[in-house]
Amino acid sequence: MLYALHELAYSSAQPFRFGAQFARKFWKSPFNPASQTALGRTAYASAELFESVTRRYGKPAWGLDVINIDGHPVRTTEQVIWQSPWVRLIRFARNVGDLKRARKAVAAPSVLIVAPLSGHYATLLRGTVETFLQDHDVYVTDWVNARQVPMLEGRFDFYDYIDHVREMLAQIGPRAHVVGVCQPGPPVLAAAAVMAAENDPNRPASMTFMGSPIDARLSPTVTNQLAEAKPFTWFQSNMIHTVPWPYPGFGREVYPGFVQLYSFMSMNEQRHTDAHWDYFTSLVRGDGDGVEKHEQFYDEYLSVLDLTEEFYLQTIDIVFQQHLLPRGLLEHRGRRVDLTKITDIGLMTVEGEKDDISGVGQTQAAHGLCTSIPDDRRVLYVQPEVGHYGVFNGRRFREDIYPRARDFIAANEKLSDVSDRSATAA
């Protein structure tokens, strides 16, 4: 019922949005003599604000057709390398001629960036992808909105996620590097362990985890406390809803993106209220920079997708309530996931000092669990003065975190080349 009511509310507001759009054009028109008066600017700002908060935000575009590398424009081509009903594996292929003009090496380490499947589209990592493109051949998981997947396509759960990570690494080729941002940490680490145990030639050369709940028992945040305070049946009864008609996934049970969005916003309600008030005053003043900055952030932040019921509930159970991976109790397809089998995969963990979603200690717990990784293939880093999103985006990420990740990947690329040549010779 909640999903249907949400759609009804959106549809009911449609006439008012049309009115707001007309009011925007009327009060912004250069032919309106009152457009530059205090009344005109206030009326325009009111209509703009109403339209923005009631708009349906679809999946944003990547917008990475041209990136800047060392002051040189480099064109990229978005290529779909592999796909399933649940994800597209996208490669951002850099133009070879542009790279040469920028004096950058054409051959570069392959990096799979596993985007979080936790409510927002993968485009939330646009800045992360753009930064890694400076020195790498970048692939990214572009997750599909569950309400767009017909029921005939079946289920997608936590264990399917692990299989998808394995398949995507196989599509990229031997010894790529994997970067898990936030939510993917546990399933990506599990996939690496399974591949290592099987001596899979496509196992990653290194894995980097940024703000991931590898062990959510450590430094619990409000998110962790909520997951533990409520019984599992509460999440089943209150967080799962049915996709209404006419979506392709009509009838599918999902954790709706708008529920996740409300949860995120309620954690910092005053901050979002202040941000929209500042947006309104910027519109009244005609402050183009303030307006553009607000719209860029919220156009992305308010774009959300649905998760399948089984994936969401299993994540709550496995990661946040039973903590199966750090306790050594996680099984995948009938076999125990043994993190000690990881011996030749580098491990880097990145945390934010002020992270209020994955507390300090939750990500670096991977080092204590992966005991067979040599010390020279480990990096543990905590970035001062940044919160959750600052771990993988923004100025601190570009200037402080990324150079460390780049050097870590380069070092493990060389170590993997040496070990692979030794194994071939043997």
CSV table of C-alpha atoms in Angstrom, one decimal, residues 221-231 234-235 239 263 267 312 316 320-321:
chain,number,residue,atom,x,y,z
A,221,THR,CA,26.8,4.3,14.2
A,222,VAL,CA,23.1,5.2,14.2
A,223,THR,CA,22.6,3.0,11.2
A,224,ASN,CA,24.2,0.0,12.9
A,225,GLN,CA,22.3,0.6,16.1
A,226,LEU,CA,19.0,0.7,14.2
A,227,ALA,CA,19.7,-2.5,12.4
A,228,GLU,CA,20.5,-4.3,15.7
A,229,ALA,CA,17.8,-2.7,17.8
A,230,LYS,CA,14.9,-3.9,15.6
A,231,PRO,CA,14.2,-7.7,15.2
A,234,TRP,CA,10.4,-5.8,11.9
A,235,PHE,CA,12.3,-5.1,8.7
A,239,MET,CA,10.5,-2.0,5.0
A,263,SER,CA,15.9,7.4,6.2
A,267,MET,CA,19.5,11.5,9.9
A,312,TYR,CA,18.0,-6.1,1.4
A,316,ILE,CA,20.5,-6.8,7.2
A,320,PHE,CA,24.4,-6.0,10.4
A,321,GLN,CA,22.8,-8.6,12.7
